Amino acid sequence: MEQGDFDTVTDLWLDDPAAPVSCVHPGWPVLTGRGEVLRSYALIMANTDYIQFFLTDIEISLAGDVAIVTCTENILSGGPAEDGAELGPLLGELVVATNVFRRTSEGWRIWSHHGSPVLPDTDDDNAPDTDS
Amino acid sequence: MEQGDFDTVTDLWLDDPAAPVSCVHPGWPVLTGRGEVLRSYALIMANTDYIQFFLTDIEISLAGDVAIVTCTENILSGGPAEDGAELGPLLGELVVATNVFRRTSEGWRIWSHHGSPVLPDTDDDNAPDTDS
């Protein structure tokens, strides 16, 4: 993603017609199947001039040939530049992701990715503090 | 969840110390392990007097003993009543969920749940329309 290498991103996604992939980008509906998912990455990459991921809180849960990897994605990104600037405005974003990988003969491949925005703690009774 | 039956919710979650569960509620950080996850459900249930899920767009991707189920959760919920009213104010919410299930000797159990809010389409260049 950081290098804008669409072919490498494509290769990372599982290609098993019997078990379609799914993907949720932060705030988006569910995308199902390689066609929809890869088109979404092509669109995102076409609209992103700069993106950098700082991954923290990485946790792996492994059973047989399936692994679930959760992490926090601290994302810094920028859109296309305007008026001759070198970069568009940079945007910081805090996302949590659940990734499901399957072990294939060619290595681990992404079966499902779900990313969602972390909202500020509103501290009311319906949003219990989860830090404890 | 609709019946407020915490024991049944507890039984649905995978109990495999070698492969911990994870859960993301809409807007929340990642919760890891049965302790954290089940405490979060206890808190949510304690603060919810009424909740109803209308599930749509259910898609299942199955491989061996693991299944990924994605769906849209159209949620109607209400908190505790105030001032002698029968119910607190009702809130509608649109959530998309990715659920990973594992087949065990006792049936299918939840290995991971990730729910996130669906945000309105802002129609700018950085948020491509995904309806096409």
PDB file of C-alpha atoms in Angstrom:
ATOM      1  CA  MET A   1       0.000   0.000   0.000  1.00  0.00           C
ATOM      2  CA  GLU A   2       2.735   2.490   0.988  1.00  0.00           C
ATOM      3  CA  GLN A   3       4.530   1.892  -2.317  1.00  0.00           C
ATOM      4  CA  GLY A   4       1.331   2.097  -4.346  1.00  0.00           C
ATOM      5  CA  ASP A   5       2.076  -1.368  -5.755  1.00  0.00           C
ATOM      6  CA  PHE A   6      -1.318  -2.675  -6.819  1.00  0.00           C
ATOM      7  CA  ASP A   7       0.034  -5.990  -8.181  1.00  0.00           C
ATOM      8  CA  THR A   8       1.571  -6.902  -4.827  1.00  0.00           C
ATOM      9  CA  VAL A   9      -1.659  -5.987  -3.012  1.00  0.00           C
ATOM     10  CA  THR A  10      -3.545  -8.176  -5.504  1.00  0.00           C
ATOM     11  CA  ASP A  11      -1.219 -11.137  -4.844  1.00  0.00           C
ATOM     12  CA  LEU A  12      -1.774 -10.861  -1.073  1.00  0.00           C
ATOM     13  CA  TRP A  13      -5.521 -11.514  -1.355  1.00  0.00           C
ATOM     14  CA  LEU A  14      -6.748 -15.118  -1.276  1.00  0.00           C
ATOM     15  CA  ASP A  15      -7.845 -16.464  -4.662  1.00  0.00           C
ATOM     16  CA  ASP A  16     -10.287 -19.274  -3.809  1.00  0.00           C
ATOM     17  CA  PRO A  17     -13.594 -19.120  -5.713  1.00  0.00           C
ATOM     18  CA  ALA A  18     -15.129 -21.530  -3.152  1.00  0.00           C
ATOM     19  CA  ALA A  19     -14.425 -19.130  -0.268  1.00  0.00           C
ATOM     20  CA  PRO A  20     -14.784 -15.505  -1.428  1.00  0.00           C
ATOM     21  CA  VAL A  21     -12.831 -12.727   0.283  1.00  0.00           C
ATOM     22  CA  SER A  22     -14.498  -9.799   2.059  1.00  0.00           C
ATOM     23  CA  CYS A  23     -13.296  -6.330   2.994  1.00  0.00           C
ATOM     24  CA  VAL A  24     -14.619  -3.405   5.026  1.00  0.00           C
ATOM     25  CA  HIS A  25     -12.761  -0.102   4.781  1.00  0.00           C
ATOM     26  CA  PRO A  26     -13.391   2.351   7.667  1.00  0.00           C
ATOM     27  CA  GLY A  27     -16.964   3.624   7.384  1.00  0.00           C
ATOM     28  CA  TRP A  28     -17.691   1.613   4.225  1.00  0.00           C
ATOM     29  CA  PRO A  29     -20.211  -1.167   3.626  1.00  0.00           C
ATOM     30  CA  VAL A  30     -18.996  -4.757   3.138  1.00  0.00           C
ATOM     31  CA  LEU A  31     -17.281  -5.551  -0.166  1.00  0.00           C
ATOM     32  CA  THR A  32     -17.426  -9.210  -1.236  1.00  0.00           C
ATOM     33  CA  GLY A  33     -15.304 -11.112  -3.760  1.00  0.00           C
ATOM     34  CA  ARG A  34     -11.924 -10.333  -5.340  1.00  0.00           C
ATOM     35  CA  GLY A  35     -13.458  -8.125  -8.031  1.00  0.00           C
ATOM     36  CA  GLU A  36     -15.148  -5.671  -5.655  1.00  0.00           C
ATOM     37  CA  VAL A  37     -12.312  -5.737  -3.132  1.00  0.00           C
ATOM     38  CA  LEU A  38      -9.488  -5.157  -5.597  1.00  0.00           C
ATOM     39  CA  ARG A  39     -11.435  -2.413  -7.379  1.00  0.00           C
ATOM     40  CA  SER A  40     -11.778  -0.618  -4.026  1.00  0.00           C
ATOM     41  CA  TYR A  41      -8.000  -0.725  -3.529  1.00  0.00           C
ATOM     42  CA  ALA A  42      -7.428   0.578  -7.054  1.00  0.00           C
ATOM     43  CA  LEU A  43      -9.775   3.504  -6.288  1.00  0.00           C
ATOM     44  CA  ILE A  44      -8.161   4.250  -2.930  1.00  0.00           C
ATOM     45  CA  MET A  45      -4.673   4.099  -4.425  1.00  0.00           C
ATOM     46  CA  ALA A  46      -5.693   6.360  -7.318  1.00  0.00           C
ATOM     47  CA  ASN A  47      -6.832   8.975  -4.779  1.00  0.00           C
ATOM     48  CA  THR A  48      -3.874   8.643  -2.410  1.00  0.00           C
ATOM     49  CA  ASP A  49      -0.550  10.291  -3.199  1.00  0.00           C
ATOM     50  CA  TYR A  50       0.992   9.448   0.165  1.00  0.00           C
ATOM     51  CA  ILE A  51       0.146   6.875   2.816  1.00  0.00           C
ATOM     52  CA  GLN A  52       2.088   5.507   5.759  1.00  0.00           C
ATOM     53  CA  PHE A  53       0.960   2.915   8.318  1.00  0.00           C
ATOM     54  CA  PHE A  54       2.347   2.718  11.851  1.00  0.00           C
ATOM     55  CA  LEU A  55       1.037  -0.590  13.197  1.00  0.00           C
ATOM     56  CA  THR A  56       0.702  -1.104  16.957  1.00  0.00           C
ATOM     57  CA  ASP A  57      -1.086  -3.548  19.308  1.00  0.00           C
ATOM     58  CA  ILE A  58      -0.533  -6.484  16.934  1.00  0.00           C
ATOM     59  CA  GLU A  59      -2.142  -9.686  18.255  1.00  0.00           C
ATOM     60  CA  ILE A  60      -2.151 -13.041  16.456  1.00  0.00           C
ATOM     61  CA  SER A  61      -4.632 -15.875  17.093  1.00  0.00           C
ATOM     62  CA  LEU A  62      -3.651 -19.016  15.170  1.00  0.00           C
ATOM     63  CA  ALA A  63      -5.501 -22.306  14.664  1.00  0.00           C
ATOM     64  CA  GLY A  64      -4.395 -24.717  11.940  1.00  0.00           C
ATOM     65  CA  ASP A  65      -4.251 -22.963   8.590  1.00  0.00           C
ATOM     66  CA  VAL A  66      -6.157 -19.860   9.674  1.00  0.00           C
ATOM     67  CA  ALA A  67      -4.820 -16.864  11.601  1.00  0.00           C
ATOM     68  CA  ILE A  68      -6.648 -13.797  12.871  1.00  0.00           C
ATOM     69  CA  VAL A  69      -4.433 -10.740  13.231  1.00  0.00           C
ATOM     70  CA  THR A  70      -5.784  -7.656  14.975  1.00  0.00           C
ATOM     71  CA  CYS A  71      -3.898  -4.369  15.112  1.00  0.00           C
ATOM     72  CA  THR A  72      -4.194  -0.612  15.411  1.00  0.00           C
ATOM     73  CA  GLU A  73      -3.356   1.257  12.222  1.00  0.00           C
ATOM     74  CA  ASN A  74      -2.025   4.759  12.850  1.00  0.00           C
ATOM     75  CA  ILE A  75      -2.405   6.104   9.308  1.00  0.00           C
ATOM     76  CA  LEU A  76      -0.912   9.257   7.847  1.00  0.00           C
ATOM     77  CA  SER A  77      -2.154   9.952   4.327  1.00  0.00           C
ATOM     78  CA  GLY A  78      -2.455  12.684   1.762  1.00  0.00           C
ATOM     79  CA  GLY A  79      -4.527  13.159  -1.368  1.00  0.00           C
ATOM     80  CA  PRO A  80      -3.405  14.637  -4.668  1.00  0.00           C
ATOM     81  CA  ALA A  81      -1.582  17.963  -4.457  1.00  0.00           C
ATOM     82  CA  GLU A  82      -3.383  21.156  -5.427  1.00  0.00           C
ATOM     83  CA  ASP A  83      -2.054  24.324  -7.056  1.00  0.00           C
ATOM     84  CA  GLY A  84       1.471  23.024  -7.641  1.00  0.00           C
ATOM     85  CA  ALA A  85       2.109  21.911  -4.052  1.00  0.00           C
ATOM     86  CA  GLU A  86       4.288  18.835  -3.594  1.00  0.00           C
ATOM     87  CA  LEU A  87       1.686  17.012  -1.486  1.00  0.00           C
ATOM     88  CA  GLY A  88      -1.977  17.444  -0.673  1.00  0.00           C
ATOM     89  CA  PRO A  89      -3.001  18.073   2.959  1.00  0.00           C
ATOM     90  CA  LEU A  90      -1.939  15.256   5.314  1.00  0.00           C
ATOM     91  CA  LEU A  91      -4.575  13.486   7.369  1.00  0.00           C
ATOM     92  CA  GLY A  92      -4.015  11.404  10.505  1.00  0.00           C
ATOM     93  CA  GLU A  93      -6.428   8.573  11.173  1.00  0.00           C
ATOM     94  CA  LEU A  94      -6.790   5.934  13.887  1.00  0.00           C
ATOM     95  CA  VAL A  95      -8.174   2.634  12.655  1.00  0.00           C
ATOM     96  CA  VAL A  96      -8.515  -0.818  14.241  1.00  0.00           C
ATOM     97  CA  ALA A  97      -8.343  -3.816  11.936  1.00  0.00           C
ATOM     98  CA  THR A  98      -9.249  -7.489  12.071  1.00  0.00           C
ATOM     99  CA  ASN A  99      -7.472  -9.508   9.377  1.00  0.00           C
ATOM    100  CA  VAL A 100      -8.124 -13.177   8.635  1.00  0.00           C
ATOM    101  CA  PHE A 101      -5.329 -15.024   6.807  1.00  0.00           C
ATOM    102  CA  ARG A 102      -5.343 -18.501   5.271  1.00  0.00           C
ATOM    103  CA  ARG A 103      -2.223 -20.592   4.751  1.00  0.00           C
ATOM    104  CA  THR A 104      -2.021 -21.737   1.114  1.00  0.00           C
ATOM    105  CA  SER A 105       0.657 -23.612  -0.842  1.00  0.00           C
ATOM    106  CA  GLU A 106       1.936 -20.177  -1.895  1.00  0.00           C
ATOM    107  CA  GLY A 107       1.994 -18.681   1.610  1.00  0.00           C
ATOM    108  CA  TRP A 108      -0.420 -16.759   3.809  1.00  0.00           C
ATOM    109  CA  ARG A 109      -3.162 -14.907   1.963  1.00  0.00           C
ATOM    110  CA  ILE A 110      -5.801 -12.385   3.171  1.00  0.00           C
ATOM    111  CA  TRP A 111      -9.266 -13.944   3.423  1.00  0.00           C
ATOM    112  CA  SER A 112     -10.932 -10.994   5.158  1.00  0.00           C
ATOM    113  CA  HIS A 113     -10.009  -7.461   6.239  1.00  0.00           C
ATOM    114  CA  HIS A 114     -12.221  -5.244   8.396  1.00  0.00           C
ATOM    115  CA  GLY A 115     -11.025  -1.775   9.369  1.00  0.00           C
ATOM    116  CA  SER A 116     -13.026   0.697  11.449  1.00  0.00           C
ATOM    117  CA  PRO A 117     -12.522   4.141  12.935  1.00  0.00           C
ATOM    118  CA  VAL A 118     -11.871   4.408  16.676  1.00  0.00           C
ATOM    119  CA  LEU A 119     -14.267   7.018  18.014  1.00  0.00           C
ATOM    120  CA  PRO A 120     -13.458   9.251  20.976  1.00  0.00           C
ATOM    121  CA  ASP A 121     -14.718   7.946  24.321  1.00  0.00           C
ATOM    122  CA  THR A 122     -17.904   9.906  25.022  1.00  0.00           C
ATOM    123  CA  ASP A 123     -17.880   8.916  28.699  1.00  0.00           C
ATOM    124  CA  ASP A 124     -21.640   8.535  28.941  1.00  0.00           C
ATOM    125  CA  ASP A 125     -23.450   5.545  30.368  1.00  0.00           C
ATOM    126  CA  ASN A 126     -23.950   3.894  26.996  1.00  0.00           C
ATOM    127  CA  ALA A 127     -20.270   3.949  26.082  1.00  0.00           C
ATOM    128  CA  PRO A 128     -18.417   2.258  28.927  1.00  0.00           C
ATOM    129  CA  ASP A 129     -14.715   2.990  29.206  1.00  0.00           C
ATOM    130  CA  THR A 130     -12.864  -0.016  27.802  1.00  0.00           C
ATOM    131  CA  ASP A 131      -9.442   0.930  29.191  1.00  0.00           C
ATOM    132  CA  SER A 132     -10.050  -0.863  32.471  1.00  0.00           C
TER     133      SER A 132
ATOM    134  CA  MET B   1     -28.546 -10.359  22.799  1.00  0.00           C
ATOM    135  CA  GLU B   2     -32.221  -9.441  22.188  1.00  0.00           C
ATOM    136  CA  GLN B   3     -33.278 -11.523  25.201  1.00  0.00           C
ATOM    137  CA  GLY B   4     -30.506 -10.144  27.419  1.00  0.00           C
ATOM    138  CA  ASP B   5     -29.328 -13.710  28.038  1.00  0.00           C
ATOM    139  CA  PHE B   6     -25.683 -13.306  29.010  1.00  0.00           C
ATOM    140  CA  ASP B   7     -25.106 -17.044  29.581  1.00  0.00           C
ATOM    141  CA  THR B   8     -26.145 -17.910  26.035  1.00  0.00           C
ATOM    142  CA  VAL B   9     -23.935 -15.144  24.623  1.00  0.00           C
ATOM    143  CA  THR B  10     -21.057 -16.555  26.733  1.00  0.00           C
ATOM    144  CA  ASP B  11     -21.613 -20.052  25.341  1.00  0.00           C
ATOM    145  CA  LEU B  12     -21.485 -18.780  21.742  1.00  0.00           C
ATOM    146  CA  TRP B  13     -17.908 -17.510  22.104  1.00  0.00           C
ATOM    147  CA  LEU B  14     -15.044 -19.892  21.371  1.00  0.00           C
ATOM    148  CA  ASP B  15     -13.225 -21.160  24.464  1.00  0.00           C
ATOM    149  CA  ASP B  16      -9.756 -22.114  23.187  1.00  0.00           C
ATOM    150  CA  PRO B  17      -6.882 -20.713  25.272  1.00  0.00           C
ATOM    151  CA  ALA B  18      -4.480 -21.428  22.371  1.00  0.00           C
ATOM    152  CA  ALA B  19      -6.447 -19.185  19.989  1.00  0.00           C
ATOM    153  CA  PRO B  20      -7.909 -16.190  21.878  1.00  0.00           C
ATOM    154  CA  VAL B  21     -11.089 -14.497  20.668  1.00  0.00           C
ATOM    155  CA  SER B  22     -11.230 -10.848  19.620  1.00  0.00           C
ATOM    156  CA  CYS B  23     -14.074  -8.350  19.347  1.00  0.00           C
ATOM    157  CA  VAL B  24     -14.518  -4.815  18.028  1.00  0.00           C
ATOM    158  CA  HIS B  25     -17.771  -3.019  18.835  1.00  0.00           C
ATOM    159  CA  PRO B  26     -18.628  -0.061  16.562  1.00  0.00           C
ATOM    160  CA  GLY B  27     -16.163   2.758  17.288  1.00  0.00           C
ATOM    161  CA  TRP B  28     -14.353   0.786  19.997  1.00  0.00           C
ATOM    162  CA  PRO B  29     -10.742  -0.400  20.176  1.00  0.00           C
ATOM    163  CA  VAL B  30      -9.954  -4.121  19.850  1.00  0.00           C
ATOM    164  CA  LEU B  31     -10.857  -6.334  22.818  1.00  0.00           C
ATOM    165  CA  THR B  32      -8.817  -9.540  23.131  1.00  0.00           C
ATOM    166  CA  GLY B  33      -9.548 -12.732  25.078  1.00  0.00           C
ATOM    167  CA  ARG B  34     -12.762 -14.099  26.590  1.00  0.00           C
ATOM    168  CA  GLY B  35     -12.405 -12.012  29.759  1.00  0.00           C
ATOM    169  CA  GLU B  36     -12.322  -8.619  28.033  1.00  0.00           C
ATOM    170  CA  VAL B  37     -14.870  -9.592  25.391  1.00  0.00           C
ATOM    171  CA  LEU B  38     -17.450 -11.020  27.772  1.00  0.00           C
ATOM    172  CA  ARG B  39     -17.071  -8.101  30.189  1.00  0.00           C
ATOM    173  CA  SER B  40     -17.867  -5.751  27.289  1.00  0.00           C
ATOM    174  CA  TYR B  41     -21.089  -7.655  26.562  1.00  0.00           C
ATOM    175  CA  ALA B  42     -22.044  -7.559  30.241  1.00  0.00           C
ATOM    176  CA  LEU B  43     -21.556  -3.767  30.233  1.00  0.00           C
ATOM    177  CA  ILE B  44     -23.497  -3.264  27.000  1.00  0.00           C
ATOM    178  CA  MET B  45     -26.342  -5.461  28.237  1.00  0.00           C
ATOM    179  CA  ALA B  46     -26.448  -3.635  31.588  1.00  0.00           C
ATOM    180  CA  ASN B  47     -26.925  -0.349  29.704  1.00  0.00           C
ATOM    181  CA  THR B  48     -29.436  -1.628  27.156  1.00  0.00           C
ATOM    182  CA  ASP B  49     -33.083  -2.101  28.066  1.00  0.00           C
ATOM    183  CA  TYR B  50     -34.186  -2.882  24.535  1.00  0.00           C
ATOM    184  CA  ILE B  51     -32.295  -4.076  21.454  1.00  0.00           C
ATOM    185  CA  GLN B  52     -33.439  -5.599  18.198  1.00  0.00           C
ATOM    186  CA  PHE B  53     -31.300  -6.694  15.229  1.00  0.00           C
ATOM    187  CA  PHE B  54     -32.600  -6.827  11.657  1.00  0.00           C
ATOM    188  CA  LEU B  55     -29.875  -8.683   9.739  1.00  0.00           C
ATOM    189  CA  THR B  56     -29.538  -8.167   5.978  1.00  0.00           C
ATOM    190  CA  ASP B  57     -26.889  -8.854   3.297  1.00  0.00           C
ATOM    191  CA  ILE B  58     -25.771 -12.075   4.986  1.00  0.00           C
ATOM    192  CA  GLU B  59     -22.836 -13.685   3.122  1.00  0.00           C
ATOM    193  CA  ILE B  60     -21.031 -16.861   4.195  1.00  0.00           C
ATOM    194  CA  SER B  61     -17.514 -17.873   3.134  1.00  0.00           C
ATOM    195  CA  LEU B  62     -16.658 -21.397   4.308  1.00  0.00           C
ATOM    196  CA  ALA B  63     -13.380 -23.330   4.248  1.00  0.00           C
ATOM    197  CA  GLY B  64     -12.952 -26.456   6.361  1.00  0.00           C
ATOM    198  CA  ASP B  65     -13.779 -25.743   9.988  1.00  0.00           C
ATOM    199  CA  VAL B  66     -13.782 -21.954   9.664  1.00  0.00           C
ATOM    200  CA  ALA B  67     -16.546 -19.722   8.307  1.00  0.00           C
ATOM    201  CA  ILE B  68     -16.585 -15.970   7.793  1.00  0.00           C
ATOM    202  CA  VAL B  69     -20.059 -14.441   7.941  1.00  0.00           C
ATOM    203  CA  THR B  70     -20.543 -10.816   6.937  1.00  0.00           C
ATOM    204  CA  CYS B  71     -23.826  -8.970   7.381  1.00  0.00           C
ATOM    205  CA  THR B  72     -25.483  -5.615   7.873  1.00  0.00           C
ATOM    206  CA  GLU B  73     -26.979  -5.112  11.332  1.00  0.00           C
ATOM    207  CA  ASN B  74     -29.906  -2.722  11.338  1.00  0.00           C
ATOM    208  CA  ILE B  75     -30.079  -2.120  15.087  1.00  0.00           C
ATOM    209  CA  LEU B  76     -32.858  -0.523  17.081  1.00  0.00           C
ATOM    210  CA  SER B  77     -31.949  -0.027  20.736  1.00  0.00           C
ATOM    211  CA  GLY B  78     -32.924   1.892  23.814  1.00  0.00           C
ATOM    212  CA  GLY B  79     -31.223   2.667  27.098  1.00  0.00           C
ATOM    213  CA  PRO B  80     -32.766   2.687  30.555  1.00  0.00           C
ATOM    214  CA  ALA B  81     -36.017   4.579  30.903  1.00  0.00           C
ATOM    215  CA  GLU B  82     -36.045   7.978  32.584  1.00  0.00           C
ATOM    216  CA  ASP B  83     -38.704   9.616  34.746  1.00  0.00           C
ATOM    217  CA  GLY B  84     -41.023   6.637  34.863  1.00  0.00           C
ATOM    218  CA  ALA B  85     -41.229   6.124  31.100  1.00  0.00           C
ATOM    219  CA  GLU B  86     -41.586   2.544  29.894  1.00  0.00           C
ATOM    220  CA  LEU B  87     -38.523   2.748  27.611  1.00  0.00           C
ATOM    221  CA  GLY B  88     -35.610   5.138  27.110  1.00  0.00           C
ATOM    222  CA  PRO B  89     -35.266   6.941  23.769  1.00  0.00           C
ATOM    223  CA  LEU B  90     -34.885   4.505  20.820  1.00  0.00           C
ATOM    224  CA  LEU B  91     -31.817   4.777  18.611  1.00  0.00           C
ATOM    225  CA  GLY B  92     -31.424   3.382  15.090  1.00  0.00           C
ATOM    226  CA  GLU B  93     -27.950   2.351  14.006  1.00  0.00           C
ATOM    227  CA  LEU B  94     -26.461   0.865  10.825  1.00  0.00           C
ATOM    228  CA  VAL B  95     -23.523  -1.451  11.447  1.00  0.00           C
ATOM    229  CA  VAL B  96     -21.596  -3.842   9.212  1.00  0.00           C
ATOM    230  CA  ALA B  97     -20.103  -6.916  10.846  1.00  0.00           C
ATOM    231  CA  THR B  98     -17.479  -9.518  10.013  1.00  0.00           C
ATOM    232  CA  ASN B  99     -17.847 -12.656  12.137  1.00  0.00           C
ATOM    233  CA  VAL B 100     -15.391 -15.559  12.147  1.00  0.00           C
ATOM    234  CA  PHE B 101     -16.767 -18.888  13.401  1.00  0.00           C
ATOM    235  CA  ARG B 102     -14.921 -22.119  14.197  1.00  0.00           C
ATOM    236  CA  ARG B 103     -16.522 -25.555  14.108  1.00  0.00           C
ATOM    237  CA  THR B 104     -15.925 -27.348  17.407  1.00  0.00           C
ATOM    238  CA  SER B 105     -17.149 -30.662  18.786  1.00  0.00           C
ATOM    239  CA  GLU B 106     -19.933 -28.640  20.455  1.00  0.00           C
ATOM    240  CA  GLY B 107     -20.933 -26.706  17.338  1.00  0.00           C
ATOM    241  CA  TRP B 108     -19.951 -23.428  15.700  1.00  0.00           C
ATOM    242  CA  ARG B 109     -18.406 -20.873  18.028  1.00  0.00           C
ATOM    243  CA  ILE B 110     -17.485 -17.172  17.519  1.00  0.00           C
ATOM    244  CA  TRP B 111     -13.732 -16.678  17.139  1.00  0.00           C
ATOM    245  CA  SER B 112     -13.888 -13.015  16.147  1.00  0.00           C
ATOM    246  CA  HIS B 113     -16.523 -10.300  15.757  1.00  0.00           C
ATOM    247  CA  HIS B 114     -15.839  -6.887  14.231  1.00  0.00           C
ATOM    248  CA  GLY B 115     -18.683  -4.374  13.920  1.00  0.00           C
ATOM    249  CA  SER B 116     -18.314  -0.873  12.495  1.00  0.00           C
ATOM    250  CA  PRO B 117     -20.577   2.066  11.712  1.00  0.00           C
ATOM    251  CA  VAL B 118     -21.472   2.718   8.079  1.00  0.00           C
ATOM    252  CA  LEU B 119     -20.790   6.391   7.440  1.00  0.00           C
ATOM    253  CA  PRO B 120     -22.804   8.458   4.946  1.00  0.00           C
ATOM    254  CA  ASP B 121     -21.218   8.691   1.484  1.00  0.00           C
ATOM    255  CA  THR B 122     -19.492  12.091   1.419  1.00  0.00           C
ATOM    256  CA  ASP B 123     -19.205  11.998  -2.384  1.00  0.00           C
ATOM    257  CA  ASP B 124     -15.791  13.674  -2.461  1.00  0.00           C
ATOM    258  CA  ASP B 125     -12.765  12.389  -4.366  1.00  0.00           C
ATOM    259  CA  ASN B 126     -11.346  10.536  -1.391  1.00  0.00           C
ATOM    260  CA  ALA B 127     -14.485   8.543  -0.696  1.00  0.00           C
ATOM    261  CA  PRO B 128     -15.349   6.736  -3.910  1.00  0.00           C
ATOM    262  CA  ASP B 129     -18.918   5.537  -4.284  1.00  0.00           C
ATOM    263  CA  THR B 130     -18.932   1.797  -3.639  1.00  0.00           C
ATOM    264  CA  ASP B 131     -22.419   1.156  -4.974  1.00  0.00           C
ATOM    265  CA  SER B 132     -21.179   0.554  -8.496  1.00  0.00           C
TER     266      SER B 132
END
